Amino acid sequence: EPEVTQTPSHQVTQMGQEVILRCVPISNHLYFYWYRQILGQKVEFLVSFYNNEISEKSEIFDDQFSVERPDGSNFTLKIRSTKLEDSAMYFCASSEGGTKETQYFGPGTRLLVL
Amino acid sequence: QKEVEQNSGPLSVPEGAIASLNCTYSDRVSQSFFWYRQYSGKSPELIMSIYSNGDKEDGRFTAQLNKASQYVSLLIRDSQPSDSATYLCAVIFSNGQNFVFGPGTRLSVLP
């Protein structure tokens, strides 16, 4: 069964460093998403991406964040200058369509900023 | 303001019982509702979606939607210890594409 994959599974970085989290969505899906979950808190939406551009973003997704689809399969989230409060689990998700479609989640990348 | 509310639990039920999980949301015209299960340290996995008022059954799971009351629930019949997890309610609000998640209800099924 097709699934969303994410790399790395864990990443430890120093505050102020740049990190890139990678995702491979399900191959026939057109919509891609990033969510994050701080330990013990709820899953929060960051950004959605369709047709090679951001379609929606939350207040969390400020100028230090960016997303890219560098080729036909990968979807990346870059955090330019990490802060302690960026420590969280980051989930990538994809869906075939938009508004009514089920989103399928990857296993997540646990990011720890020291 | 887009809000999805759930009782945080923990909700404890004995094995074989029915577990009832509830969710309310803030936007009357929202159309898409989802239940996900999340084991500790893992990603959300889909249980089922529901779009129309009424009940939708899938195996041991039944989702119930009442748009007038802005309420969606999940019933788990014949609960098993393996059902012990956090259950997340997710809503796509009328003016967006992304999920707004509730805080989740932690379910514990006791053998």
mmCIF file with all atom_site columns, C-alpha atoms in Angstrom:
data_model
loop_
_atom_site.group_PDB
_atom_site.id
_atom_site.type_symbol
_atom_site.label_atom_id
_atom_site.label_alt_id
_atom_site.label_comp_id
_atom_site.label_asym_id
_atom_site.label_entity_id
_atom_site.label_seq_id
_atom_site.pdbx_PDB_ins_code
_atom_site.Cartn_x
_atom_site.Cartn_y
_atom_site.Cartn_z
_atom_site.occupancy
_atom_site.B_iso_or_equiv
_atom_site.pdbx_formal_charge
_atom_site.auth_seq_id
_atom_site.auth_comp_id
_atom_site.auth_asym_id
_atom_site.auth_atom_id
_atom_site.pdbx_PDB_model_num
ATOM 1   C CA . GLU A 1 1   ? 0.000   0.000  0.000  1.00 0.00 ? 1   GLU A CA 1
ATOM 2   C CA . PRO A 1 2   ? 1.416   3.435  -0.922 1.00 0.00 ? 2   PRO A CA 1
ATOM 3   C CA . GLU A 1 3   ? 2.551   5.521  2.009  1.00 0.00 ? 3   GLU A CA 1
ATOM 4   C CA . VAL A 1 4   ? 4.101   8.858  2.827  1.00 0.00 ? 4   VAL A CA 1
ATOM 5   C CA . THR A 1 5   ? 7.735   8.600  3.858  1.00 0.00 ? 5   THR A CA 1
ATOM 6   C CA . GLN A 1 6   ? 9.849   11.102 5.788  1.00 0.00 ? 6   GLN A CA 1
ATOM 7   C CA . THR A 1 7   ? 13.542  11.506 6.472  1.00 0.00 ? 7   THR A CA 1
ATOM 8   C CA . PRO A 1 8   ? 15.275  11.740 8.809  1.00 0.00 ? 8   PRO A CA 1
ATOM 9   C CA . SER A 1 9   ? 13.280  10.100 11.578 1.00 0.00 ? 9   SER A CA 1
ATOM 10  C CA . HIS A 1 10  ? 15.200  12.085 14.192 1.00 0.00 ? 10  HIS A CA 1
ATOM 11  C CA . GLN A 1 11  ? 17.271  15.249 13.926 1.00 0.00 ? 11  GLN A CA 1
ATOM 12  C CA . VAL A 1 12  ? 19.215  17.066 16.605 1.00 0.00 ? 12  VAL A CA 1
ATOM 13  C CA . THR A 1 13  ? 20.495  20.539 15.816 1.00 0.00 ? 13  THR A CA 1
ATOM 14  C CA . GLN A 1 14  ? 21.930  23.586 17.516 1.00 0.00 ? 14  GLN A CA 1
ATOM 15  C CA . MET A 1 15  ? 19.859  26.731 17.909 1.00 0.00 ? 15  MET A CA 1
ATOM 16  C CA . GLY A 1 16  ? 20.369  29.031 14.941 1.00 0.00 ? 16  GLY A CA 1
ATOM 17  C CA . GLN A 1 17  ? 21.197  26.240 12.520 1.00 0.00 ? 17  GLN A CA 1
ATOM 18  C CA . GLU A 1 18  ? 19.231  25.477 9.372  1.00 0.00 ? 18  GLU A CA 1
ATOM 19  C CA . VAL A 1 19  ? 17.416  22.175 9.005  1.00 0.00 ? 19  VAL A CA 1
ATOM 20  C CA . ILE A 1 20  ? 15.694  20.567 6.048  1.00 0.00 ? 20  ILE A CA 1
ATOM 21  C CA . LEU A 1 21  ? 13.049  17.943 6.618  1.00 0.00 ? 21  LEU A CA 1
ATOM 22  C CA . ARG A 1 22  ? 12.207  15.716 3.694  1.00 0.00 ? 22  ARG A CA 1
ATOM 23  C CA . CYS A 1 23  ? 9.033   13.994 2.625  1.00 0.00 ? 23  CYS A CA 1
ATOM 24  C CA . VAL A 1 24  ? 8.003   11.789 -0.263 1.00 0.00 ? 24  VAL A CA 1
ATOM 25  C CA . PRO A 1 25  ? 4.227   12.051 -0.674 1.00 0.00 ? 25  PRO A CA 1
ATOM 26  C CA . ILE A 1 26  ? 2.075   9.313  -2.177 1.00 0.00 ? 26  ILE A CA 1
ATOM 27  C CA . SER A 1 27  ? 2.798   9.368  -5.901 1.00 0.00 ? 27  SER A CA 1
ATOM 28  C CA . ASN A 1 28  ? -0.599  10.295 -7.362 1.00 0.00 ? 28  ASN A CA 1
ATOM 29  C CA . HIS A 1 29  ? -1.413  12.861 -4.678 1.00 0.00 ? 29  HIS A CA 1
ATOM 30  C CA . LEU A 1 30  ? -1.582  16.525 -5.602 1.00 0.00 ? 30  LEU A CA 1
ATOM 31  C CA . TYR A 1 31  ? -1.846  18.293 -2.240 1.00 0.00 ? 31  TYR A CA 1
ATOM 32  C CA . PHE A 1 32  ? 0.916   18.293 0.335  1.00 0.00 ? 32  PHE A CA 1
ATOM 33  C CA . TYR A 1 33  ? 0.950   19.500 3.924  1.00 0.00 ? 33  TYR A CA 1
ATOM 34  C CA . TRP A 1 34  ? 3.225   20.020 6.884  1.00 0.00 ? 34  TRP A CA 1
ATOM 35  C CA . TYR A 1 35  ? 1.982   19.804 10.447 1.00 0.00 ? 35  TYR A CA 1
ATOM 36  C CA . ARG A 1 36  ? 3.840   19.900 13.720 1.00 0.00 ? 36  ARG A CA 1
ATOM 37  C CA . GLN A 1 37  ? 3.129   18.509 17.169 1.00 0.00 ? 37  GLN A CA 1
ATOM 38  C CA . ILE A 1 38  ? 4.957   19.830 20.188 1.00 0.00 ? 38  ILE A CA 1
ATOM 39  C CA . LEU A 1 39  ? 5.304   17.141 22.838 1.00 0.00 ? 39  LEU A CA 1
ATOM 40  C CA . GLY A 1 40  ? 2.042   16.732 24.732 1.00 0.00 ? 40  GLY A CA 1
ATOM 41  C CA . GLN A 1 41  ? 0.179   19.210 22.546 1.00 0.00 ? 41  GLN A CA 1
ATOM 42  C CA . LYS A 1 42  ? -2.174  18.972 19.614 1.00 0.00 ? 42  LYS A CA 1
ATOM 43  C CA . VAL A 1 43  ? -1.273  18.597 15.969 1.00 0.00 ? 43  VAL A CA 1
ATOM 44  C CA . GLU A 1 44  ? -1.004  22.052 14.353 1.00 0.00 ? 44  GLU A CA 1
ATOM 45  C CA . PHE A 1 45  ? -1.195  22.966 10.674 1.00 0.00 ? 45  PHE A CA 1
ATOM 46  C CA . LEU A 1 46  ? 1.799   24.755 9.170  1.00 0.00 ? 46  LEU A CA 1
ATOM 47  C CA . VAL A 1 47  ? 1.340   24.926 5.400  1.00 0.00 ? 47  VAL A CA 1
ATOM 48  C CA . SER A 1 48  ? -0.366  23.382 2.400  1.00 0.00 ? 48  SER A CA 1
ATOM 49  C CA . PHE A 1 49  ? 1.108   23.196 -1.089 1.00 0.00 ? 49  PHE A CA 1
ATOM 50  C CA . TYR A 1 50  ? -0.544  22.631 -4.455 1.00 0.00 ? 50  TYR A CA 1
ATOM 51  C CA . ASN A 1 51  ? 0.557   23.123 -8.028 1.00 0.00 ? 51  ASN A CA 1
ATOM 52  C CA . ASN A 1 52  ? 4.029   24.214 -6.940 1.00 0.00 ? 52  ASN A CA 1
ATOM 53  C CA . GLU A 1 53  ? 2.900   26.986 -4.671 1.00 0.00 ? 53  GLU A CA 1
ATOM 54  C CA . ILE A 1 54  ? 1.719   27.561 -1.132 1.00 0.00 ? 54  ILE A CA 1
ATOM 55  C CA . SER A 1 55  ? -2.079  27.434 -1.009 1.00 0.00 ? 55  SER A CA 1
ATOM 56  C CA . GLU A 1 56  ? -2.537  28.114 2.691  1.00 0.00 ? 56  GLU A CA 1
ATOM 57  C CA . LYS A 1 57  ? -0.330  28.771 5.702  1.00 0.00 ? 57  LYS A CA 1
ATOM 58  C CA . SER A 1 58  ? -0.821  29.311 9.407  1.00 0.00 ? 58  SER A CA 1
ATOM 59  C CA . GLU A 1 59  ? 0.498   32.020 11.693 1.00 0.00 ? 59  GLU A CA 1
ATOM 60  C CA . ILE A 1 60  ? 3.195   29.585 12.810 1.00 0.00 ? 60  ILE A CA 1
ATOM 61  C CA . PHE A 1 61  ? 4.622   29.475 9.279  1.00 0.00 ? 61  PHE A CA 1
ATOM 62  C CA . ASP A 1 62  ? 6.616   32.691 9.436  1.00 0.00 ? 62  ASP A CA 1
ATOM 63  C CA . ASP A 1 63  ? 9.600   33.879 7.410  1.00 0.00 ? 63  ASP A CA 1
ATOM 64  C CA . GLN A 1 64  ? 11.955  31.327 8.943  1.00 0.00 ? 64  GLN A CA 1
ATOM 65  C CA . PHE A 1 65  ? 9.996   28.518 7.283  1.00 0.00 ? 65  PHE A CA 1
ATOM 66  C CA . SER A 1 66  ? 9.913   27.630 3.611  1.00 0.00 ? 66  SER A CA 1
ATOM 67  C CA . VAL A 1 67  ? 8.694   24.718 1.539  1.00 0.00 ? 67  VAL A CA 1
ATOM 68  C CA . GLU A 1 68  ? 9.814   23.396 -1.797 1.00 0.00 ? 68  GLU A CA 1
ATOM 69  C CA . ARG A 1 69  ? 9.127   20.610 -4.228 1.00 0.00 ? 69  ARG A CA 1
ATOM 70  C CA . PRO A 1 70  ? 12.599  20.350 -5.761 1.00 0.00 ? 70  PRO A CA 1
ATOM 71  C CA . ASP A 1 71  ? 11.751  17.426 -8.050 1.00 0.00 ? 71  ASP A CA 1
ATOM 72  C CA . GLY A 1 72  ? 8.811   15.210 -8.941 1.00 0.00 ? 72  GLY A CA 1
ATOM 73  C CA . SER A 1 73  ? 8.842   13.251 -5.717 1.00 0.00 ? 73  SER A CA 1
ATOM 74  C CA . ASN A 1 74  ? 10.283  15.171 -2.769 1.00 0.00 ? 74  ASN A CA 1
ATOM 75  C CA . PHE A 1 75  ? 8.592   17.835 -0.670 1.00 0.00 ? 75  PHE A CA 1
ATOM 76  C CA . THR A 1 76  ? 10.771  19.670 1.833  1.00 0.00 ? 76  THR A CA 1
ATOM 77  C CA . LEU A 1 77  ? 10.348  21.920 4.846  1.00 0.00 ? 77  LEU A CA 1
ATOM 78  C CA . LYS A 1 78  ? 13.239  24.216 5.642  1.00 0.00 ? 78  LYS A CA 1
ATOM 79  C CA . ILE A 1 79  ? 13.665  26.010 8.931  1.00 0.00 ? 79  ILE A CA 1
ATOM 80  C CA . ARG A 1 80  ? 16.277  28.706 8.375  1.00 0.00 ? 80  ARG A CA 1
ATOM 81  C CA . SER A 1 81  ? 17.383  29.552 11.885 1.00 0.00 ? 81  SER A CA 1
ATOM 82  C CA . THR A 1 82  ? 16.052  27.102 14.416 1.00 0.00 ? 82  THR A CA 1
ATOM 83  C CA . LYS A 1 83  ? 14.828  28.155 17.852 1.00 0.00 ? 83  LYS A CA 1
ATOM 84  C CA . LEU A 1 84  ? 14.378  26.079 20.966 1.00 0.00 ? 84  LEU A CA 1
ATOM 85  C CA . GLU A 1 85  ? 10.609  26.262 20.519 1.00 0.00 ? 85  GLU A CA 1
ATOM 86  C CA . ASP A 1 86  ? 10.862  24.594 17.108 1.00 0.00 ? 86  ASP A CA 1
ATOM 87  C CA . SER A 1 87  ? 11.504  21.311 18.895 1.00 0.00 ? 87  SER A CA 1
ATOM 88  C CA . ALA A 1 88  ? 8.568   19.130 17.877 1.00 0.00 ? 88  ALA A CA 1
ATOM 89  C CA . MET A 1 89  ? 7.470   16.231 15.733 1.00 0.00 ? 89  MET A CA 1
ATOM 90  C CA . TYR A 1 90  ? 6.945   17.358 12.158 1.00 0.00 ? 90  TYR A CA 1
ATOM 91  C CA . PHE A 1 91  ? 4.474   15.423 10.036 1.00 0.00 ? 91  PHE A CA 1
ATOM 92  C CA . CYS A 1 92  ? 4.139   15.546 6.298  1.00 0.00 ? 92  CYS A CA 1
ATOM 93  C CA . ALA A 1 93  ? 0.795   14.598 4.775  1.00 0.00 ? 93  ALA A CA 1
ATOM 94  C CA . SER A 1 94  ? -0.633  14.286 1.293  1.00 0.00 ? 94  SER A CA 1
ATOM 95  C CA . SER A 1 95  ? -4.046  13.964 -0.295 1.00 0.00 ? 95  SER A CA 1
ATOM 96  C CA . GLU A 1 96  ? -5.376  13.257 -3.775 1.00 0.00 ? 96  GLU A CA 1
ATOM 97  C CA . GLY A 1 97  ? -7.635  16.287 -3.832 1.00 0.00 ? 97  GLY A CA 1
ATOM 98  C CA . GLY A 1 98  ? -8.287  19.290 -1.653 1.00 0.00 ? 98  GLY A CA 1
ATOM 99  C CA . THR A 1 99  ? -11.055 20.202 0.678  1.00 0.00 ? 99  THR A CA 1
ATOM 100 C CA . LYS A 1 100 ? -12.878 16.936 1.252  1.00 0.00 ? 100 LYS A CA 1
ATOM 101 C CA . GLU A 1 101 ? -10.050 14.518 0.798  1.00 0.00 ? 101 GLU A CA 1
ATOM 102 C CA . THR A 1 102 ? -8.465  12.330 3.423  1.00 0.00 ? 102 THR A CA 1
ATOM 103 C CA . GLN A 1 103 ? -4.911  13.267 4.290  1.00 0.00 ? 103 GLN A CA 1
ATOM 104 C CA . TYR A 1 104 ? -2.382  10.498 4.804  1.00 0.00 ? 104 TYR A CA 1
ATOM 105 C CA . PHE A 1 105 ? 0.397   11.172 7.255  1.00 0.00 ? 105 PHE A CA 1
ATOM 106 C CA . GLY A 1 106 ? 4.025   10.184 7.178  1.00 0.00 ? 106 GLY A CA 1
ATOM 107 C CA . PRO A 1 107 ? 5.772   8.738  10.243 1.00 0.00 ? 107 PRO A CA 1
ATOM 108 C CA . GLY A 1 108 ? 7.177   12.112 11.255 1.00 0.00 ? 108 GLY A CA 1
ATOM 109 C CA . THR A 1 109 ? 10.563  13.661 11.960 1.00 0.00 ? 109 THR A CA 1
ATOM 110 C CA . ARG A 1 110 ? 11.356  14.363 15.583 1.00 0.00 ? 110 ARG A CA 1
ATOM 111 C CA . LEU A 1 111 ? 13.353  17.594 15.714 1.00 0.00 ? 111 LEU A CA 1
ATOM 112 C CA . LEU A 1 112 ? 15.263  18.561 18.826 1.00 0.00 ? 112 LEU A CA 1
ATOM 113 C CA . VAL A 1 113 ? 16.835  22.014 18.982 1.00 0.00 ? 113 VAL A CA 1
ATOM 114 C CA . LEU A 1 114 ? 19.511  22.457 21.640 1.00 0.00 ? 114 LEU A CA 1
ATOM 115 C CA . GLN B 2 1   ? -11.869 31.419 15.211 1.00 0.00 ? 1   GLN B CA 1
ATOM 116 C CA . LYS B 2 2   ? -11.598 27.777 14.174 1.00 0.00 ? 2   LYS B CA 1
ATOM 117 C CA . GLU B 2 3   ? -11.956 25.551 17.223 1.00 0.00 ? 3   GLU B CA 1
ATOM 118 C CA . VAL B 2 4   ? -12.242 21.815 17.651 1.00 0.00 ? 4   VAL B CA 1
ATOM 119 C CA . GLU B 2 5   ? -12.891 20.581 21.167 1.00 0.00 ? 5   GLU B CA 1
ATOM 120 C CA . GLN B 2 6   ? -12.542 17.139 22.674 1.00 0.00 ? 6   GLN B CA 1
ATOM 121 C CA . ASN B 2 7   ? -12.497 15.790 26.212 1.00 0.00 ? 7   ASN B CA 1
ATOM 122 C CA . SER B 2 8   ? -8.852  15.025 26.914 1.00 0.00 ? 8   SER B CA 1
ATOM 123 C CA . GLY B 2 9   ? -9.639  11.965 29.008 1.00 0.00 ? 9   GLY B CA 1
ATOM 124 C CA . PRO B 2 10  ? -8.348  9.565  29.884 1.00 0.00 ? 10  PRO B CA 1
ATOM 125 C CA . LEU B 2 11  ? -11.420 7.554  29.048 1.00 0.00 ? 11  LEU B CA 1
ATOM 126 C CA . SER B 2 12  ? -11.179 4.070  30.504 1.00 0.00 ? 12  SER B CA 1
ATOM 127 C CA . VAL B 2 13  ? -13.417 1.238  29.357 1.00 0.00 ? 13  VAL B CA 1
ATOM 128 C CA . PRO B 2 14  ? -13.241 -2.512 29.986 1.00 0.00 ? 14  PRO B CA 1
ATOM 129 C CA . GLU B 2 15  ? -12.378 -4.856 27.154 1.00 0.00 ? 15  GLU B CA 1
ATOM 130 C CA . GLY B 2 16  ? -15.445 -5.683 25.083 1.00 0.00 ? 16  GLY B CA 1
ATOM 131 C CA . ALA B 2 17  ? -17.317 -2.501 26.026 1.00 0.00 ? 17  ALA B CA 1
ATOM 132 C CA . ILE B 2 18  ? -18.363 0.357  23.778 1.00 0.00 ? 18  ILE B CA 1
ATOM 133 C CA . ALA B 2 19  ? -16.136 3.428  23.860 1.00 0.00 ? 19  ALA B CA 1
ATOM 134 C CA . SER B 2 20  ? -17.776 6.739  22.973 1.00 0.00 ? 20  SER B CA 1
ATOM 135 C CA . LEU B 2 21  ? -15.638 9.669  21.903 1.00 0.00 ? 21  LEU B CA 1
ATOM 136 C CA . ASN B 2 22  ? -17.017 13.143 21.287 1.00 0.00 ? 22  ASN B CA 1
ATOM 137 C CA . CYS B 2 23  ? -15.960 16.213 19.362 1.00 0.00 ? 23  CYS B CA 1
ATOM 138 C CA . THR B 2 24  ? -17.489 19.653 18.852 1.00 0.00 ? 24  THR B CA 1
ATOM 139 C CA . TYR B 2 25  ? -16.445 22.274 16.339 1.00 0.00 ? 25  TYR B CA 1
ATOM 140 C CA . SER B 2 26  ? -17.023 25.970 15.926 1.00 0.00 ? 26  SER B CA 1
ATOM 141 C CA . ASP B 2 27  ? -18.105 26.439 12.290 1.00 0.00 ? 27  ASP B CA 1
ATOM 142 C CA . ARG B 2 28  ? -21.652 25.449 11.399 1.00 0.00 ? 28  ARG B CA 1
ATOM 143 C CA . VAL B 2 29  ? -20.964 25.190 7.653  1.00 0.00 ? 29  VAL B CA 1
ATOM 144 C CA . SER B 2 30  ? -17.924 22.882 7.882  1.00 0.00 ? 30  SER B CA 1
ATOM 145 C CA . GLN B 2 31  ? -18.259 19.887 5.594  1.00 0.00 ? 31  GLN B CA 1
ATOM 146 C CA . SER B 2 32  ? -15.478 17.405 6.228  1.00 0.00 ? 32  SER B CA 1
ATOM 147 C CA . PHE B 2 33  ? -14.801 15.488 9.425  1.00 0.00 ? 33  PHE B CA 1
ATOM 148 C CA . PHE B 2 34  ? -12.226 12.845 10.210 1.00 0.00 ? 34  PHE B CA 1
ATOM 149 C CA . TRP B 2 35  ? -11.231 10.590 13.062 1.00 0.00 ? 35  TRP B CA 1
ATOM 150 C CA . TYR B 2 36  ? -7.591  9.608  13.426 1.00 0.00 ? 36  TYR B CA 1
ATOM 151 C CA . ARG B 2 37  ? -5.906  7.356  15.952 1.00 0.00 ? 37  ARG B CA 1
ATOM 152 C CA . GLN B 2 38  ? -2.475  8.224  17.288 1.00 0.00 ? 38  GLN B CA 1
ATOM 153 C CA . TYR B 2 39  ? -0.314  5.863  19.291 1.00 0.00 ? 39  TYR B CA 1
ATOM 154 C CA . SER B 2 40  ? 2.293   7.460  21.506 1.00 0.00 ? 40  SER B CA 1
ATOM 155 C CA . GLY B 2 41  ? 5.211   8.758  19.451 1.00 0.00 ? 41  GLY B CA 1
ATOM 156 C CA . LYS B 2 42  ? 3.574   7.789  16.163 1.00 0.00 ? 42  LYS B CA 1
ATOM 157 C CA . SER B 2 43  ? 1.779   9.647  13.406 1.00 0.00 ? 43  SER B CA 1
ATOM 158 C CA . PRO B 2 44  ? -2.001  9.973  13.063 1.00 0.00 ? 44  PRO B CA 1
ATOM 159 C CA . GLU B 2 45  ? -3.609  7.106  11.186 1.00 0.00 ? 45  GLU B CA 1
ATOM 160 C CA . LEU B 2 46  ? -7.018  7.419  9.604  1.00 0.00 ? 46  LEU B CA 1
ATOM 161 C CA . ILE B 2 47  ? -9.962  5.608  11.126 1.00 0.00 ? 47  ILE B CA 1
ATOM 162 C CA . MET B 2 48  ? -12.717 7.117  9.040  1.00 0.00 ? 48  MET B CA 1
ATOM 163 C CA . SER B 2 49  ? -14.168 10.199 7.442  1.00 0.00 ? 49  SER B CA 1
ATOM 164 C CA . ILE B 2 50  ? -17.742 11.465 7.489  1.00 0.00 ? 50  ILE B CA 1
ATOM 165 C CA . TYR B 2 51  ? -19.334 14.226 5.456  1.00 0.00 ? 51  TYR B CA 1
ATOM 166 C CA . SER B 2 52  ? -23.116 13.838 5.826  1.00 0.00 ? 52  SER B CA 1
ATOM 167 C CA . ASN B 2 53  ? -25.426 13.935 8.824  1.00 0.00 ? 53  ASN B CA 1
ATOM 168 C CA . GLY B 2 54  ? -26.136 10.552 10.351 1.00 0.00 ? 54  GLY B CA 1
ATOM 169 C CA . ASP B 2 55  ? -24.126 7.436  11.034 1.00 0.00 ? 55  ASP B CA 1
ATOM 170 C CA . LYS B 2 56  ? -21.329 5.804  9.080  1.00 0.00 ? 56  LYS B CA 1
ATOM 171 C CA . GLU B 2 57  ? -20.132 2.359  10.049 1.00 0.00 ? 57  GLU B CA 1
ATOM 172 C CA . ASP B 2 58  ? -16.834 0.653  9.275  1.00 0.00 ? 58  ASP B CA 1
ATOM 173 C CA . GLY B 2 59  ? -16.241 -2.595 11.121 1.00 0.00 ? 59  GLY B CA 1
ATOM 174 C CA . ARG B 2 60  ? -16.210 -1.935 14.851 1.00 0.00 ? 60  ARG B CA 1
ATOM 175 C CA . PHE B 2 61  ? -16.225 1.831  14.315 1.00 0.00 ? 61  PHE B CA 1
ATOM 176 C CA . THR B 2 62  ? -19.235 4.100  13.846 1.00 0.00 ? 62  THR B CA 1
ATOM 177 C CA . ALA B 2 63  ? -18.958 7.819  13.240 1.00 0.00 ? 63  ALA B CA 1
ATOM 178 C CA . GLN B 2 64  ? -21.957 10.015 13.934 1.00 0.00 ? 64  GLN B CA 1
ATOM 179 C CA . LEU B 2 65  ? -22.363 13.543 12.600 1.00 0.00 ? 65  LEU B CA 1
ATOM 180 C CA . ASN B 2 66  ? -24.885 16.178 13.624 1.00 0.00 ? 66  ASN B CA 1
ATOM 181 C CA . LYS B 2 67  ? -24.157 19.415 11.795 1.00 0.00 ? 67  LYS B CA 1
ATOM 182 C CA . ALA B 2 68  ? -26.986 21.327 13.462 1.00 0.00 ? 68  ALA B CA 1
ATOM 183 C CA . SER B 2 69  ? -25.411 20.646 16.844 1.00 0.00 ? 69  SER B CA 1
ATOM 184 C CA . GLN B 2 70  ? -21.845 20.954 15.466 1.00 0.00 ? 70  GLN B CA 1
ATOM 185 C CA . TYR B 2 71  ? -21.035 17.585 16.946 1.00 0.00 ? 71  TYR B CA 1
ATOM 186 C CA . VAL B 2 72  ? -19.266 14.490 15.667 1.00 0.00 ? 72  VAL B CA 1
ATOM 187 C CA . SER B 2 73  ? -18.672 11.315 17.629 1.00 0.00 ? 73  SER B CA 1
ATOM 188 C CA . LEU B 2 74  ? -16.911 7.989  17.282 1.00 0.00 ? 74  LEU B CA 1
ATOM 189 C CA . LEU B 2 75  ? -18.172 4.756  18.781 1.00 0.00 ? 75  LEU B CA 1
ATOM 190 C CA . ILE B 2 76  ? -15.860 1.779  19.129 1.00 0.00 ? 76  ILE B CA 1
ATOM 191 C CA . ARG B 2 77  ? -17.673 -1.482 19.687 1.00 0.00 ? 77  ARG B CA 1
ATOM 192 C CA . ASP B 2 78  ? -16.075 -4.509 21.335 1.00 0.00 ? 78  ASP B CA 1
ATOM 193 C CA . SER B 2 79  ? -13.127 -2.401 22.499 1.00 0.00 ? 79  SER B CA 1
ATOM 194 C CA . GLN B 2 80  ? -9.765  -4.162 22.551 1.00 0.00 ? 80  GLN B CA 1
ATOM 195 C CA . PRO B 2 81  ? -6.607  -3.314 24.515 1.00 0.00 ? 81  PRO B CA 1
ATOM 196 C CA . SER B 2 82  ? -4.987  -2.544 21.138 1.00 0.00 ? 82  SER B CA 1
ATOM 197 C CA . ASP B 2 83  ? -7.500  0.307  20.752 1.00 0.00 ? 83  ASP B CA 1
ATOM 198 C CA . SER B 2 84  ? -5.752  2.124  23.614 1.00 0.00 ? 84  SER B CA 1
ATOM 199 C CA . ALA B 2 85  ? -4.488  5.300  21.970 1.00 0.00 ? 85  ALA B CA 1
ATOM 200 C CA . THR B 2 86  ? -5.286  8.976  21.559 1.00 0.00 ? 86  THR B CA 1
ATOM 201 C CA . TYR B 2 87  ? -8.173  9.663  19.195 1.00 0.00 ? 87  TYR B CA 1
ATOM 202 C CA . LEU B 2 88  ? -7.992  12.859 17.201 1.00 0.00 ? 88  LEU B CA 1
ATOM 203 C CA . CYS B 2 89  ? -10.941 14.650 15.682 1.00 0.00 ? 89  CYS B CA 1
ATOM 204 C CA . ALA B 2 90  ? -10.040 16.705 12.602 1.00 0.00 ? 90  ALA B CA 1
ATOM 205 C CA . VAL B 2 91  ? -12.229 19.201 10.773 1.00 0.00 ? 91  VAL B CA 1
ATOM 206 C CA . ILE B 2 92  ? -11.759 20.942 7.457  1.00 0.00 ? 92  ILE B CA 1
ATOM 207 C CA . PHE B 2 93  ? -13.478 24.264 7.963  1.00 0.00 ? 93  PHE B CA 1
ATOM 208 C CA . SER B 2 94  ? -15.532 25.862 5.227  1.00 0.00 ? 94  SER B CA 1
ATOM 209 C CA . ASN B 2 95  ? -12.896 28.403 4.180  1.00 0.00 ? 95  ASN B CA 1
ATOM 210 C CA . GLY B 2 96  ? -9.830  26.177 4.189  1.00 0.00 ? 96  GLY B CA 1
ATOM 211 C CA . GLN B 2 97  ? -8.146  23.008 3.036  1.00 0.00 ? 97  GLN B CA 1
ATOM 212 C CA . ASN B 2 98  ? -6.113  22.097 6.075  1.00 0.00 ? 98  ASN B CA 1
ATOM 213 C CA . PHE B 2 99  ? -7.127  20.029 9.067  1.00 0.00 ? 99  PHE B CA 1
ATOM 214 C CA . VAL B 2 100 ? -7.836  21.685 12.378 1.00 0.00 ? 100 VAL B CA 1
ATOM 215 C CA . PHE B 2 101 ? -7.247  19.048 15.011 1.00 0.00 ? 101 PHE B CA 1
ATOM 216 C CA . GLY B 2 102 ? -8.775  18.752 18.416 1.00 0.00 ? 102 GLY B CA 1
ATOM 217 C CA . PRO B 2 103 ? -6.496  18.061 21.376 1.00 0.00 ? 103 PRO B CA 1
ATOM 218 C CA . GLY B 2 104 ? -7.398  14.362 21.295 1.00 0.00 ? 104 GLY B CA 1
ATOM 219 C CA . THR B 2 105 ? -9.027  11.996 23.755 1.00 0.00 ? 105 THR B CA 1
ATOM 220 C CA . ARG B 2 106 ? -6.833  9.377  25.375 1.00 0.00 ? 106 ARG B CA 1
ATOM 221 C CA . LEU B 2 107 ? -8.597  6.017  25.489 1.00 0.00 ? 107 LEU B CA 1
ATOM 222 C CA . SER B 2 108 ? -7.506  3.191  27.737 1.00 0.00 ? 108 SER B CA 1
ATOM 223 C CA . VAL B 2 109 ? -9.088  -0.239 27.232 1.00 0.00 ? 109 VAL B CA 1
ATOM 224 C CA . LEU B 2 110 ? -8.544  -2.382 30.292 1.00 0.00 ? 110 LEU B CA 1
ATOM 225 C CA . PRO B 2 111 ? -8.097  -6.159 29.832 1.00 0.00 ? 111 PRO B CA 1
#
